[in-house]
Amino acid sequence: MYLEYRVDGGDFQASGQAAAGIKRTLRQIGIDAEVARRAAIVTYEAEMNIAIHAYLGTISIEILPERIIIQADDEGPGIADIPAAMQVGYSTATEDIREMGFGAGLGLPNMRRYSDEFEIESQVGVGTSVRAVIILPAKEGN
Amino acid sequence: MQLREIVRILDAEVLTGKDKLDMHVEAGCGCDLISDLLAFTKEKMLILTGLISPQIIRAAEMADSAAIVFVRGKRPTRDIIDMGEELGLPILCTSYPLYECAGLLFTAGLPGWRHWPRIVNGVQNVP
Ligand SMILES: Nc1ncnc2c1ncn2[C@@H]1O[C@H](COP(=O)(O)OP(=O)(O)O)[C@@H](O)[C@H]1O
Ligand SMILES: [Mg+2]
């Protein structure tokens, strides 16, 4: 199964809807609650990063029998120093953004923590791509 | 701890989820930043917050939180209450500040995250 959502930069009203839609779908098709929770958190953080830091992007999720692949691609300013951005607490979010409850500098660390495989690529002035994989628990009897 | 008990201790107003007061809550966490909620809570936790934002409800949905308490007498806006209603997520409102809410609930036996050791995705809560 493959789902794709468009995410607009600066849209804090609609943002979170891709993650919410994906979480509901995962639960509907009977994915384990803990896995759905992890996938939802990874997707939500990826979605908010596009809304906050980029101009336009897509979030997709591919559900395979043994794994879930979450892919977020955006057109945006990109990240010059990825190791710095991956640090807990590192954030370039403005004061306005912080007042809305974002900008803890935990988004990328959360994404890495809740996924089994995590990759990030970015080109300054072009955009950022994040790919996270969550391995599904083996079904009994398989 | 039952949600009903939390309502009593915090002298809270129940804005949504009046039918869920029998629900069992495992632990509590105070979060004023969305990523804090996602990083430092487990499922079925009570979220205490001073952040009035639809995004806190969205984050609670992602994290499978048990219920939300808006502290310090802050009242959520209609759109936030509607979201809670739609999700079946109980929303409470109390005049106690965050620190006092946490103290009252902790003293009454509701643990925090670090006192509720569990391993998730190879990460143990207790450092
Ligand atoms: N999609 C993105 N496009 C551009 N910059 C990004 C993107 N995602 C993250 N960043 C940069 O990395 C930093 C850390 O990201 P994150 O850990 O999610 O924290 P936060 O979003 O709270 O600032 C951000 O402050 C921003 O500078
Ligand atoms: Mg972020």
mmCIF file of N, CA and C in Angstrom, chain A residues 38-117:
data_model
loop_
_atom_site.group_PDB
_atom_site.id
_atom_site.type_symbol
_atom_site.label_atom_id
_atom_site.label_comp_id
_atom_site.label_asym_id
_atom_site.label_seq_id
_atom_site.Cartn_x
_atom_site.Cartn_y
_atom_site.Cartn_z
ATOM 1 N N ARG A 38 4.861 4.769 16.485
ATOM 2 C CA ARG A 38 6.197 5.199 16.044
ATOM 3 C C ARG A 38 6.143 5.824 14.661
ATOM 4 N N ALA A 39 5.425 5.180 13.741
ATOM 5 C CA ALA A 39 5.314 5.707 12.371
ATOM 6 C C ALA A 39 4.629 7.069 12.394
ATOM 7 N N ALA A 40 3.635 7.218 13.242
ATOM 8 C CA ALA A 40 2.903 8.484 13.335
ATOM 9 C C ALA A 40 3.818 9.594 13.843
ATOM 10 N N ILE A 41 4.627 9.298 14.819
ATOM 11 C CA ILE A 41 5.528 10.322 15.377
ATOM 12 C C ILE A 41 6.579 10.729 14.344
ATOM 13 N N VAL A 42 7.162 9.757 13.663
ATOM 14 C CA VAL A 42 8.162 10.062 12.625
ATOM 15 C C VAL A 42 7.523 10.932 11.533
ATOM 16 N N THR A 43 6.321 10.528 11.083
ATOM 17 C CA THR A 43 5.650 11.267 10.016
ATOM 18 C C THR A 43 5.293 12.682 10.463
ATOM 19 N N TYR A 44 4.797 12.784 11.688
ATOM 20 C CA TYR A 44 4.398 14.099 12.210
ATOM 21 C C TYR A 44 5.600 15.047 12.272
ATOM 22 N N GLU A 45 6.721 14.565 12.780
ATOM 23 C CA GLU A 45 7.917 15.426 12.873
ATOM 24 C C GLU A 45 8.407 15.825 11.486
ATOM 25 N N ALA A 46 8.350 14.881 10.535
ATOM 26 C CA ALA A 46 8.786 15.179 9.167
ATOM 27 C C ALA A 46 7.862 16.219 8.537
ATOM 28 N N GLU A 47 6.572 16.040 8.774
ATOM 29 C CA GLU A 47 5.578 16.962 8.229
ATOM 30 C C GLU A 47 5.759 18.365 8.812
ATOM 31 N N MET A 48 5.961 18.440 10.129
ATOM 32 C CA MET A 48 6.132 19.746 10.756
ATOM 33 C C MET A 48 7.419 20.414 10.276
ATOM 34 N N ASN A 49 8.452 19.638 10.028
ATOM 35 C CA ASN A 49 9.686 20.245 9.526
ATOM 36 C C ASN A 49 9.480 20.881 8.155
ATOM 37 N N ILE A 50 8.657 20.247 7.313
ATOM 38 C CA ILE A 50 8.357 20.860 6.014
ATOM 39 C C ILE A 50 7.543 22.131 6.242
ATOM 40 N N ALA A 51 6.520 22.036 7.087
ATOM 41 C CA ALA A 51 5.655 23.197 7.346
ATOM 42 C C ALA A 51 6.453 24.364 7.927
ATOM 43 N N ILE A 52 7.391 24.057 8.812
ATOM 44 C CA ILE A 52 8.128 25.124 9.509
ATOM 45 C C ILE A 52 9.324 25.624 8.696
ATOM 46 N N HIS A 53 10.100 24.685 8.168
ATOM 47 C CA HIS A 53 11.405 25.083 7.619
ATOM 48 C C HIS A 53 11.464 25.140 6.096
ATOM 49 N N ALA A 54 10.492 24.519 5.383
ATOM 50 C CA ALA A 54 10.598 24.457 3.921
ATOM 51 C C ALA A 54 9.436 25.180 3.246
ATOM 52 N N TYR A 55 9.373 25.108 1.910
ATOM 53 C CA TYR A 55 8.341 25.825 1.169
ATOM 54 C C TYR A 55 7.203 24.902 0.741
ATOM 55 N N LEU A 56 7.580 23.712 0.322
ATOM 56 C CA LEU A 56 6.585 22.783 -0.224
ATOM 57 C C LEU A 56 7.188 21.388 -0.194
ATOM 58 N N GLY A 57 6.372 20.391 0.072
ATOM 59 C CA GLY A 57 6.941 19.048 0.092
ATOM 60 C C GLY A 57 5.892 17.961 -0.020
ATOM 61 N N THR A 58 6.368 16.744 -0.034
ATOM 62 C CA THR A 58 5.467 15.586 -0.018
ATOM 63 C C THR A 58 5.939 14.618 1.061
ATOM 64 N N ILE A 59 4.963 13.934 1.625
ATOM 65 C CA ILE A 59 5.246 12.864 2.580
ATOM 66 C C ILE A 59 4.605 11.623 2.004
ATOM 67 N N SER A 60 5.355 10.553 1.925
ATOM 68 C CA SER A 60 4.739 9.320 1.456
ATOM 69 C C SER A 60 5.049 8.190 2.420
ATOM 70 N N ILE A 61 4.182 7.210 2.396
ATOM 71 C CA ILE A 61 4.400 6.026 3.219
ATOM 72 C C ILE A 61 4.114 4.799 2.367
ATOM 73 N N GLU A 62 5.029 3.861 2.435
ATOM 74 C CA GLU A 62 4.875 2.609 1.703
ATOM 75 C C GLU A 62 4.811 1.500 2.742
ATOM 76 N N ILE A 63 3.743 0.730 2.676
ATOM 77 C CA ILE A 63 3.562 -0.319 3.674
ATOM 78 C C ILE A 63 3.785 -1.661 2.993
ATOM 79 N N LEU A 64 4.873 -2.308 3.371
ATOM 80 C CA LEU A 64 5.225 -3.614 2.813
ATOM 81 C C LEU A 64 4.972 -4.663 3.896
ATOM 82 N N PRO A 65 4.965 -5.944 3.526
ATOM 83 C CA PRO A 65 4.642 -6.956 4.544
ATOM 84 C C PRO A 65 5.578 -6.917 5.759
ATOM 85 N N GLU A 66 6.839 -6.574 5.529
ATOM 86 C CA GLU A 66 7.776 -6.630 6.662
ATOM 87 C C GLU A 66 8.336 -5.286 7.097
ATOM 88 N N ARG A 67 7.956 -4.213 6.402
ATOM 89 C CA ARG A 67 8.477 -2.902 6.778
ATOM 90 C C ARG A 67 7.591 -1.754 6.306
ATOM 91 N N ILE A 68 7.772 -0.618 6.958
ATOM 92 C CA ILE A 68 7.080 0.604 6.553
ATOM 93 C C ILE A 68 8.166 1.601 6.174
ATOM 94 N N ILE A 69 8.007 2.226 5.017
ATOM 95 C CA ILE A 69 8.998 3.210 4.587
ATOM 96 C C ILE A 69 8.342 4.584 4.520
ATOM 97 N N ILE A 70 8.875 5.510 5.281
ATOM 98 C CA ILE A 70 8.350 6.881 5.292
ATOM 99 C C ILE A 70 9.363 7.763 4.569
ATOM 100 N N GLN A 71 8.858 8.520 3.578
ATOM 101 C CA GLN A 71 9.747 9.360 2.784
ATOM 102 C C GLN A 71 9.201 10.783 2.786
ATOM 103 N N ALA A 72 10.040 11.745 3.141
ATOM 104 C CA ALA A 72 9.630 13.152 3.115
ATOM 105 C C ALA A 72 10.601 13.921 2.236
ATOM 106 N N ASP A 73 10.083 14.582 1.220
ATOM 107 C CA ASP A 73 10.928 15.359 0.304
ATOM 108 C C ASP A 73 10.391 16.775 0.235
ATOM 109 N N ASP A 74 11.293 17.746 0.319
ATOM 110 C CA ASP A 74 10.795 19.115 0.185
ATOM 111 C C ASP A 74 11.687 19.970 -0.685
ATOM 112 N N GLU A 75 11.057 21.047 -1.150
ATOM 113 C CA GLU A 75 11.783 22.150 -1.775
ATOM 114 C C GLU A 75 11.902 23.195 -0.680
ATOM 115 N N GLY A 76 13.128 23.565 -0.375
ATOM 116 C CA GLY A 76 13.296 24.516 0.715
ATOM 117 C C GLY A 76 14.735 24.974 0.816
ATOM 118 N N PRO A 77 15.073 25.588 1.936
ATOM 119 C CA PRO A 77 16.423 26.142 2.077
ATOM 120 C C PRO A 77 17.505 25.076 2.254
ATOM 121 N N GLY A 78 17.087 23.861 2.589
ATOM 122 C CA GLY A 78 18.074 22.814 2.841
ATOM 123 C C GLY A 78 18.767 23.009 4.184
ATOM 124 N N ILE A 79 19.644 22.059 4.507
ATOM 125 C CA ILE A 79 20.359 22.101 5.792
ATOM 126 C C ILE A 79 21.852 22.085 5.491
ATOM 127 N N ALA A 80 22.550 23.126 5.954
ATOM 128 C CA ALA A 80 23.987 23.224 5.658
ATOM 129 C C ALA A 80 24.789 22.220 6.489
ATOM 130 N N ASP A 81 24.454 22.110 7.759
ATOM 131 C CA ASP A 81 25.238 21.261 8.657
ATOM 132 C C ASP A 81 24.326 20.183 9.269
ATOM 133 N N ILE A 82 24.245 19.043 8.604
ATOM 134 C CA ILE A 82 23.328 17.991 9.056
ATOM 135 C C ILE A 82 23.711 17.446 10.447
ATOM 136 N N PRO A 83 25.007 17.161 10.712
ATOM 137 C CA PRO A 83 25.329 16.671 12.067
ATOM 138 C C PRO A 83 24.872 17.644 13.166
ATOM 139 N N ALA A 84 24.976 18.951 12.923
ATOM 140 C CA ALA A 84 24.499 19.930 13.923
ATOM 141 C C ALA A 84 22.986 19.842 14.063
ATOM 142 N N ALA A 85 22.286 19.763 12.927
ATOM 143 C CA ALA A 85 20.815 19.705 12.951
ATOM 144 C C ALA A 85 20.305 18.454 13.665
ATOM 145 N N MET A 86 21.098 17.391 13.621
ATOM 146 C CA MET A 86 20.692 16.135 14.274
ATOM 147 C C MET A 86 20.856 16.182 15.792
ATOM 148 N N GLN A 87 21.561 17.204 16.294
ATOM 149 C CA GLN A 87 21.781 17.305 17.745
ATOM 150 C C GLN A 87 20.480 17.650 18.475
ATOM 151 N N VAL A 88 20.284 17.012 19.616
ATOM 152 C CA VAL A 88 19.142 17.335 20.472
ATOM 153 C C VAL A 88 19.235 18.804 20.885
ATOM 154 N N GLY A 89 18.164 19.545 20.683
ATOM 155 C CA GLY A 89 18.116 20.944 21.115
ATOM 156 C C GLY A 89 18.533 21.940 20.053
ATOM 157 N N TYR A 90 19.106 21.462 18.941
ATOM 158 C CA TYR A 90 19.497 22.395 17.879
ATOM 159 C C TYR A 90 18.270 22.821 17.082
ATOM 160 N N SER A 91 18.023 24.116 17.015
ATOM 161 C CA SER A 91 16.880 24.604 16.256
ATOM 162 C C SER A 91 17.137 26.007 15.731
ATOM 163 N N THR A 92 16.710 26.250 14.503
ATOM 164 C CA THR A 92 16.801 27.601 13.956
ATOM 165 C C THR A 92 15.415 28.250 13.948
ATOM 166 N N ALA A 93 14.442 27.609 14.602
ATOM 167 C CA ALA A 93 13.071 28.146 14.612
ATOM 168 C C ALA A 93 13.038 29.520 15.271
ATOM 169 N N THR A 94 12.200 30.390 14.741
ATOM 170 C CA THR A 94 12.089 31.761 15.270
ATOM 171 C C THR A 94 11.255 31.767 16.553
ATOM 172 N N GLU A 95 11.271 32.910 17.219
ATOM 173 C CA GLU A 95 10.505 33.065 18.467
ATOM 174 C C GLU A 95 9.006 32.839 18.228
ATOM 175 N N ASP A 96 8.492 33.317 17.098
ATOM 176 C CA ASP A 96 7.067 33.114 16.765
ATOM 177 C C ASP A 96 6.722 31.637 16.699
ATOM 178 N N ILE A 97 7.615 30.880 16.070
ATOM 179 C CA ILE A 97 7.403 29.440 15.903
ATOM 180 C C ILE A 97 7.443 28.752 17.270
ATOM 181 N N ARG A 98 8.362 29.188 18.107
ATOM 182 C CA ARG A 98 8.479 28.597 19.447
ATOM 183 C C ARG A 98 7.234 28.842 20.281
ATOM 184 N N GLU A 99 6.651 30.024 20.091
ATOM 185 C CA GLU A 99 5.427 30.326 20.838
ATOM 186 C C GLU A 99 4.289 29.391 20.466
ATOM 187 N N MET A 100 4.356 28.833 19.278
ATOM 188 C CA MET A 100 3.337 27.870 18.862
ATOM 189 C C MET A 100 3.653 26.463 19.365
ATOM 190 N N GLY A 101 4.741 26.310 20.092
ATOM 191 C CA GLY A 101 5.061 25.003 20.679
ATOM 192 C C GLY A 101 6.025 24.175 19.854
ATOM 193 N N PHE A 102 6.519 24.765 18.753
ATOM 194 C CA PHE A 102 7.494 24.036 17.936
ATOM 195 C C PHE A 102 8.904 24.504 18.291
ATOM 196 N N GLY A 103 9.897 23.937 17.622
ATOM 197 C CA GLY A 103 11.258 24.441 17.780
ATOM 198 C C GLY A 103 11.984 23.948 19.015
ATOM 199 N N ALA A 104 11.636 22.745 19.470
ATOM 200 C CA ALA A 104 12.361 22.155 20.604
ATOM 201 C C ALA A 104 13.706 21.597 20.152
ATOM 202 N N GLY A 105 13.899 21.492 18.847
ATOM 203 C CA GLY A 105 15.132 20.899 18.339
ATOM 204 C C GLY A 105 15.194 19.405 18.596
ATOM 205 N N LEU A 106 14.026 18.802 18.627
ATOM 206 C CA LEU A 106 13.947 17.365 18.910
ATOM 207 C C LEU A 106 13.360 16.569 17.749
ATOM 208 N N GLY A 107 12.978 17.283 16.688
ATOM 209 C CA GLY A 107 12.275 16.612 15.591
ATOM 210 C C GLY A 107 13.122 15.556 14.905
ATOM 211 N N LEU A 108 14.301 15.962 14.443
ATOM 212 C CA LEU A 108 15.177 14.993 13.760
ATOM 213 C C LEU A 108 15.625 13.888 14.727
ATOM 214 N N PRO A 109 16.056 14.245 15.958
ATOM 215 C CA PRO A 109 16.392 13.164 16.900
ATOM 216 C C PRO A 109 15.213 12.218 17.178
ATOM 217 N N ASN A 110 14.001 12.757 17.262
ATOM 218 C CA ASN A 110 12.826 11.884 17.461
ATOM 219 C C ASN A 110 12.643 10.940 16.275
ATOM 220 N N MET A 111 12.808 11.478 15.073
ATOM 221 C CA MET A 111 12.627 10.650 13.871
ATOM 222 C C MET A 111 13.634 9.502 13.856
ATOM 223 N N ARG A 112 14.875 9.818 14.219
ATOM 224 C CA ARG A 112 15.903 8.772 14.221
ATOM 225 C C ARG A 112 15.608 7.736 15.304
ATOM 226 N N ARG A 113 15.177 8.238 16.442
ATOM 227 C CA ARG A 113 14.962 7.369 17.587
ATOM 228 C C ARG A 113 13.808 6.386 17.371
ATOM 229 N N TYR A 114 12.739 6.853 16.723
ATOM 230 C CA TYR A 114 11.558 5.998 16.568
ATOM 231 C C TYR A 114 11.594 5.150 15.294
ATOM 232 N N SER A 115 12.678 5.270 14.518
ATOM 233 C CA SER A 115 12.752 4.436 13.313
ATOM 234 C C SER A 115 13.900 3.443 13.438
ATOM 235 N N ASP A 116 13.858 2.406 12.614
ATOM 236 C CA ASP A 116 14.921 1.393 12.638
ATOM 237 C C ASP A 116 16.060 1.763 11.699
ATOM 238 N N GLU A 117 15.709 2.460 10.616
ATOM 239 C CA GLU A 117 16.733 2.992 9.707
ATOM 240 C C GLU A 117 16.357 4.431 9.429
#
